Amino acid sequence: MADMTIADMIRLFVDDTGQVNVRAFDGSQFGPEDAPLHLVIRNSRAIYYLIDHPNDLGLARAYLQGDIASSELVPGDPYEVLKRLVGLKGSLHRPDPIGLAKALATVAKHGVKHPVAPSIEGPSRLRRITEGLLPHTKAGDAATVSYHYDQSNEFYRLFLGPSMTYTCAVFNTPDDTLEEAEERKLNLVLDKLGVKAGDRLLDIGCGWGSMEVLAARRGIHVLGVTLSKKQVEWAQDWIKREGLEELAEVRLMDYRDVPEDGFDAICSVGMMEHVGFKHYPSYFKEILGKLKPNGTLLNHQITRTQSTEGKTAGQFIDRYIFPGGELASPGEIETVIQDTGFEIVNQENLRQHYALTLHHWNKNLQDHWDDAVAMIGEPKARLWGLYIAGSALNFELNNIQIHQFLCVKPGKTGTDTYPLRPWWVRAAKR
């Protein structure tokens, strides 16, 4: 029985619709040369990666190692390639058993191999558990945050820009600059919360301190907490440079360990992805206890589109980006918030805004590609480009969304203290 070529193996799973051309290391070719998308499989390691993990993890490993490439690929931004690959979904089919057996026999003839994962890959869920880093415990959360955020602050600045704001911006038009849109988002959060000069604000998962600086400029007393040492260093230095030490403070602290209470408002912007769905009730209960009566909460988080989808992230995201990260649907989140005792005043979906934000980040990464590679190495720079581009595409396809929930803690006589109509709309237009 003759060996199957790589092109033959591809035909087992994909119809040739003329949309992709694949050239393989064995000299075989799938699809026409004038196809709009061209891929190159450079070596057998890519095949073994896909056999070990026939999903997003296998593909990511091959791409990060340079085993799979494309002539259409912009350094640091695989968005167009990913978009075209998604367009091939309709041409996928189940392989016939005889052909699949022949393909496996061909691979086995060359030896069963399990190539080593890229050195930048994080540990599996099982390994994290055996090492005592249980998901969504204080130790587990600290390790997760450190893994993702304690990169070089200068690297983050390359793609985040001077605002150093690592969450969805808010655009009035697609032509807004990233800096304009990020400042608008921060102002929108403060305006929704209704905080004013002299009020006390707690910022859970404060990042590099952009919220603290802007809030303090408005005369608000703000405490930010994060589990990232690098972020604390950056934020404290930024606050000092601005001369805002009397109003703004950032601590290396788990939100559960904040001793103060009686806050006028609390914001959690882009932090809930780390909490874990089973811990939502205790999370919102903790926040409820730290607010004064009629205090406000702005919870801003990425969501699943539907509640029927699983909560855990795929293997690529779990190993490389957010270990243990979980997403829930807006309806599930709203139910937990209300069951905790909050009244929800407003819910807003900013899905389109996050797609625009991510495209700005990837453009920044492209513009500073050589600097990024010099700082963190090409495999890790590729990783960030892949993550950002893939996220942008998933927001555009409505596979994921991002929601802001504005909530009020009831007082003894209810929650009739906020205005009858949204009070932030006019302010948010700036």
PDB file of C-alpha atoms in Angstrom, residues 206-343:
ATOM      1  CA  CYS A 206      -6.865  47.854  38.191  1.00  0.00           C
ATOM      2  CA  GLY A 207      -4.167  47.002  35.645  1.00  0.00           C
ATOM      3  CA  TRP A 208      -1.530  49.662  35.100  1.00  0.00           C
ATOM      4  CA  GLY A 209      -3.499  52.430  36.815  1.00  0.00           C
ATOM      5  CA  SER A 210      -5.241  54.324  34.013  1.00  0.00           C
ATOM      6  CA  MET A 211      -8.534  54.368  35.922  1.00  0.00           C
ATOM      7  CA  GLU A 212      -6.799  55.560  39.084  1.00  0.00           C
ATOM      8  CA  VAL A 213      -5.134  58.477  37.312  1.00  0.00           C
ATOM      9  CA  LEU A 214      -8.306  59.615  35.536  1.00  0.00           C
ATOM     10  CA  ALA A 215     -10.510  59.220  38.628  1.00  0.00           C
ATOM     11  CA  ALA A 216      -8.045  61.103  40.807  1.00  0.00           C
ATOM     12  CA  ARG A 217      -7.920  63.929  38.252  1.00  0.00           C
ATOM     13  CA  ARG A 218     -11.682  64.237  38.821  1.00  0.00           C
ATOM     14  CA  GLY A 219     -11.144  64.522  42.591  1.00  0.00           C
ATOM     15  CA  ILE A 220     -12.274  60.966  43.381  1.00  0.00           C
ATOM     16  CA  HIS A 221     -10.482  58.967  46.095  1.00  0.00           C
ATOM     17  CA  VAL A 222      -9.610  55.713  44.348  1.00  0.00           C
ATOM     18  CA  LEU A 223      -8.038  52.454  45.507  1.00  0.00           C
ATOM     19  CA  GLY A 224      -6.906  49.991  42.858  1.00  0.00           C
ATOM     20  CA  VAL A 225      -5.892  46.381  43.531  1.00  0.00           C
ATOM     21  CA  THR A 226      -4.139  43.891  41.259  1.00  0.00           C
ATOM     22  CA  LEU A 227      -2.188  40.650  41.627  1.00  0.00           C
ATOM     23  CA  SER A 228       0.514  41.729  39.161  1.00  0.00           C
ATOM     24  CA  LYS A 229       3.727  43.131  40.618  1.00  0.00           C
ATOM     25  CA  LYS A 230       4.678  44.687  37.289  1.00  0.00           C
ATOM     26  CA  GLN A 231       1.369  46.516  37.090  1.00  0.00           C
ATOM     27  CA  VAL A 232       1.707  47.843  40.637  1.00  0.00           C
ATOM     28  CA  GLU A 233       5.178  49.203  39.884  1.00  0.00           C
ATOM     29  CA  TRP A 234       3.942  50.977  36.757  1.00  0.00           C
ATOM     30  CA  ALA A 235       0.779  52.339  38.394  1.00  0.00           C
ATOM     31  CA  GLN A 236       2.521  53.655  41.501  1.00  0.00           C
ATOM     32  CA  ASP A 237       5.133  55.407  39.389  1.00  0.00           C
ATOM     33  CA  TRP A 238       2.422  56.924  37.150  1.00  0.00           C
ATOM     34  CA  ILE A 239       0.434  58.199  40.138  1.00  0.00           C
ATOM     35  CA  LYS A 240       3.577  59.739  41.624  1.00  0.00           C
ATOM     36  CA  ARG A 241       4.495  61.473  38.361  1.00  0.00           C
ATOM     37  CA  GLU A 242       1.004  62.966  38.218  1.00  0.00           C
ATOM     38  CA  GLY A 243       1.230  64.162  41.832  1.00  0.00           C
ATOM     39  CA  LEU A 244      -1.967  62.275  42.740  1.00  0.00           C
ATOM     40  CA  GLU A 245      -0.760  60.326  45.793  1.00  0.00           C
ATOM     41  CA  GLU A 246      -3.324  62.017  48.066  1.00  0.00           C
ATOM     42  CA  LEU A 247      -6.199  60.685  45.972  1.00  0.00           C
ATOM     43  CA  ALA A 248      -4.991  57.487  44.252  1.00  0.00           C
ATOM     44  CA  GLU A 249      -3.460  54.297  45.624  1.00  0.00           C
ATOM     45  CA  VAL A 250      -2.624  50.938  44.000  1.00  0.00           C
ATOM     46  CA  ARG A 251      -1.917  47.814  46.059  1.00  0.00           C
ATOM     47  CA  LEU A 252      -0.627  44.330  45.284  1.00  0.00           C
ATOM     48  CA  MET A 253      -3.660  42.655  46.825  1.00  0.00           C
ATOM     49  CA  ASP A 254      -6.436  40.148  46.192  1.00  0.00           C
ATOM     50  CA  TYR A 255      -9.812  41.905  46.141  1.00  0.00           C
ATOM     51  CA  ARG A 256     -10.966  39.507  48.840  1.00  0.00           C
ATOM     52  CA  ASP A 257      -8.302  40.900  51.194  1.00  0.00           C
ATOM     53  CA  VAL A 258      -9.251  44.590  50.914  1.00  0.00           C
ATOM     54  CA  PRO A 259     -10.004  45.554  54.538  1.00  0.00           C
ATOM     55  CA  GLU A 260     -11.945  48.755  53.794  1.00  0.00           C
ATOM     56  CA  ASP A 261     -15.656  48.918  53.091  1.00  0.00           C
ATOM     57  CA  GLY A 262     -18.265  51.648  52.690  1.00  0.00           C
ATOM     58  CA  PHE A 263     -17.185  52.535  49.150  1.00  0.00           C
ATOM     59  CA  ASP A 264     -19.443  54.817  47.122  1.00  0.00           C
ATOM     60  CA  ALA A 265     -18.703  52.794  44.003  1.00  0.00           C
ATOM     61  CA  ILE A 266     -16.785  49.752  42.770  1.00  0.00           C
ATOM     62  CA  CYS A 267     -15.668  48.960  39.235  1.00  0.00           C
ATOM     63  CA  SER A 268     -14.397  45.658  37.897  1.00  0.00           C
ATOM     64  CA  VAL A 269     -13.223  46.151  34.313  1.00  0.00           C
ATOM     65  CA  GLY A 270     -11.901  43.071  32.512  1.00  0.00           C
ATOM     66  CA  MET A 271     -11.246  41.042  35.661  1.00  0.00           C
ATOM     67  CA  MET A 272     -14.231  38.658  35.890  1.00  0.00           C
ATOM     68  CA  GLU A 273     -12.767  36.297  33.289  1.00  0.00           C
ATOM     69  CA  HIS A 274     -10.418  35.079  36.037  1.00  0.00           C
ATOM     70  CA  VAL A 275     -13.041  34.494  38.749  1.00  0.00           C
ATOM     71  CA  GLY A 276     -14.634  31.225  37.604  1.00  0.00           C
ATOM     72  CA  PHE A 277     -18.379  30.745  37.114  1.00  0.00           C
ATOM     73  CA  LYS A 278     -18.922  28.755  40.320  1.00  0.00           C
ATOM     74  CA  HIS A 279     -17.388  31.619  42.280  1.00  0.00           C
ATOM     75  CA  TYR A 280     -19.648  34.345  40.856  1.00  0.00           C
ATOM     76  CA  PRO A 281     -22.028  34.299  43.866  1.00  0.00           C
ATOM     77  CA  SER A 282     -19.230  34.747  46.401  1.00  0.00           C
ATOM     78  CA  TYR A 283     -17.585  37.370  44.170  1.00  0.00           C
ATOM     79  CA  PHE A 284     -20.674  39.582  43.968  1.00  0.00           C
ATOM     80  CA  LYS A 285     -21.432  38.985  47.654  1.00  0.00           C
ATOM     81  CA  GLU A 286     -17.945  40.248  48.509  1.00  0.00           C
ATOM     82  CA  ILE A 287     -18.527  43.375  46.417  1.00  0.00           C
ATOM     83  CA  LEU A 288     -21.984  43.945  47.912  1.00  0.00           C
ATOM     84  CA  GLY A 289     -20.448  43.917  51.377  1.00  0.00           C
ATOM     85  CA  LYS A 290     -17.855  46.558  50.483  1.00  0.00           C
ATOM     86  CA  LEU A 291     -20.396  49.075  49.142  1.00  0.00           C
ATOM     87  CA  LYS A 292     -22.385  51.558  51.182  1.00  0.00           C
ATOM     88  CA  PRO A 293     -26.189  51.502  50.746  1.00  0.00           C
ATOM     89  CA  ASN A 294     -27.136  52.924  47.324  1.00  0.00           C
ATOM     90  CA  GLY A 295     -23.536  52.444  46.189  1.00  0.00           C
ATOM     91  CA  THR A 296     -22.966  51.511  42.550  1.00  0.00           C
ATOM     92  CA  LEU A 297     -21.117  48.694  40.801  1.00  0.00           C
ATOM     93  CA  LEU A 298     -19.916  48.663  37.182  1.00  0.00           C
ATOM     94  CA  ASN A 299     -19.019  45.107  36.147  1.00  0.00           C
ATOM     95  CA  HIS A 300     -17.396  44.905  32.694  1.00  0.00           C
ATOM     96  CA  GLN A 301     -16.537  41.441  31.341  1.00  0.00           C
ATOM     97  CA  ILE A 302     -16.225  39.241  28.254  1.00  0.00           C
ATOM     98  CA  THR A 303     -19.178  36.885  27.873  1.00  0.00           C
ATOM     99  CA  ARG A 304     -20.309  33.816  25.989  1.00  0.00           C
ATOM    100  CA  THR A 305     -23.046  34.518  23.480  1.00  0.00           C
ATOM    101  CA  GLN A 306     -25.267  31.668  24.695  1.00  0.00           C
ATOM    102  CA  SER A 307     -25.691  29.880  28.008  1.00  0.00           C
ATOM    103  CA  THR A 308     -25.620  26.477  26.255  1.00  0.00           C
ATOM    104  CA  GLU A 309     -21.930  26.914  25.498  1.00  0.00           C
ATOM    105  CA  GLY A 310     -19.283  25.590  27.846  1.00  0.00           C
ATOM    106  CA  LYS A 311     -17.712  27.910  30.374  1.00  0.00           C
ATOM    107  CA  THR A 312     -14.062  26.902  30.047  1.00  0.00           C
ATOM    108  CA  ALA A 313     -11.756  28.285  27.376  1.00  0.00           C
ATOM    109  CA  GLY A 314     -10.239  26.178  24.606  1.00  0.00           C
ATOM    110  CA  GLN A 315      -6.877  24.536  25.098  1.00  0.00           C
ATOM    111  CA  PHE A 316      -4.970  27.304  23.300  1.00  0.00           C
ATOM    112  CA  ILE A 317      -6.337  30.048  25.563  1.00  0.00           C
ATOM    113  CA  ASP A 318      -5.927  27.861  28.661  1.00  0.00           C
ATOM    114  CA  ARG A 319      -2.282  26.986  27.954  1.00  0.00           C
ATOM    115  CA  TYR A 320      -1.046  30.272  26.530  1.00  0.00           C
ATOM    116  CA  ILE A 321      -3.232  33.200  27.599  1.00  0.00           C
ATOM    117  CA  PHE A 322      -5.602  32.842  30.573  1.00  0.00           C
ATOM    118  CA  PRO A 323      -5.051  29.585  32.479  1.00  0.00           C
ATOM    119  CA  GLY A 324      -8.328  28.585  34.116  1.00  0.00           C
ATOM    120  CA  GLY A 325     -10.267  31.386  32.423  1.00  0.00           C
ATOM    121  CA  GLU A 326     -14.049  30.967  32.195  1.00  0.00           C
ATOM    122  CA  LEU A 327     -16.837  32.878  30.453  1.00  0.00           C
ATOM    123  CA  ALA A 328     -20.581  32.862  31.078  1.00  0.00           C
ATOM    124  CA  SER A 329     -23.519  34.266  29.134  1.00  0.00           C
ATOM    125  CA  PRO A 330     -25.045  37.685  29.940  1.00  0.00           C
ATOM    126  CA  GLY A 331     -28.255  36.073  31.228  1.00  0.00           C
ATOM    127  CA  GLU A 332     -26.383  33.830  33.649  1.00  0.00           C
ATOM    128  CA  ILE A 333     -24.345  36.746  34.969  1.00  0.00           C
ATOM    129  CA  GLU A 334     -27.418  38.934  35.389  1.00  0.00           C
ATOM    130  CA  THR A 335     -29.182  36.204  37.343  1.00  0.00           C
ATOM    131  CA  VAL A 336     -26.289  35.869  39.790  1.00  0.00           C
ATOM    132  CA  ILE A 337     -26.028  39.645  40.249  1.00  0.00           C
ATOM    133  CA  GLN A 338     -29.729  39.973  41.038  1.00  0.00           C
ATOM    134  CA  ASP A 339     -29.771  36.915  43.286  1.00  0.00           C
ATOM    135  CA  THR A 340     -26.918  38.472  45.266  1.00  0.00           C
ATOM    136  CA  GLY A 341     -29.119  41.442  46.101  1.00  0.00           C
ATOM    137  CA  PHE A 342     -28.169  44.099  43.544  1.00  0.00           C
ATOM    138  CA  GLU A 343     -30.604  45.956  41.332  1.00  0.00           C
TER     139      GLU A 343
END
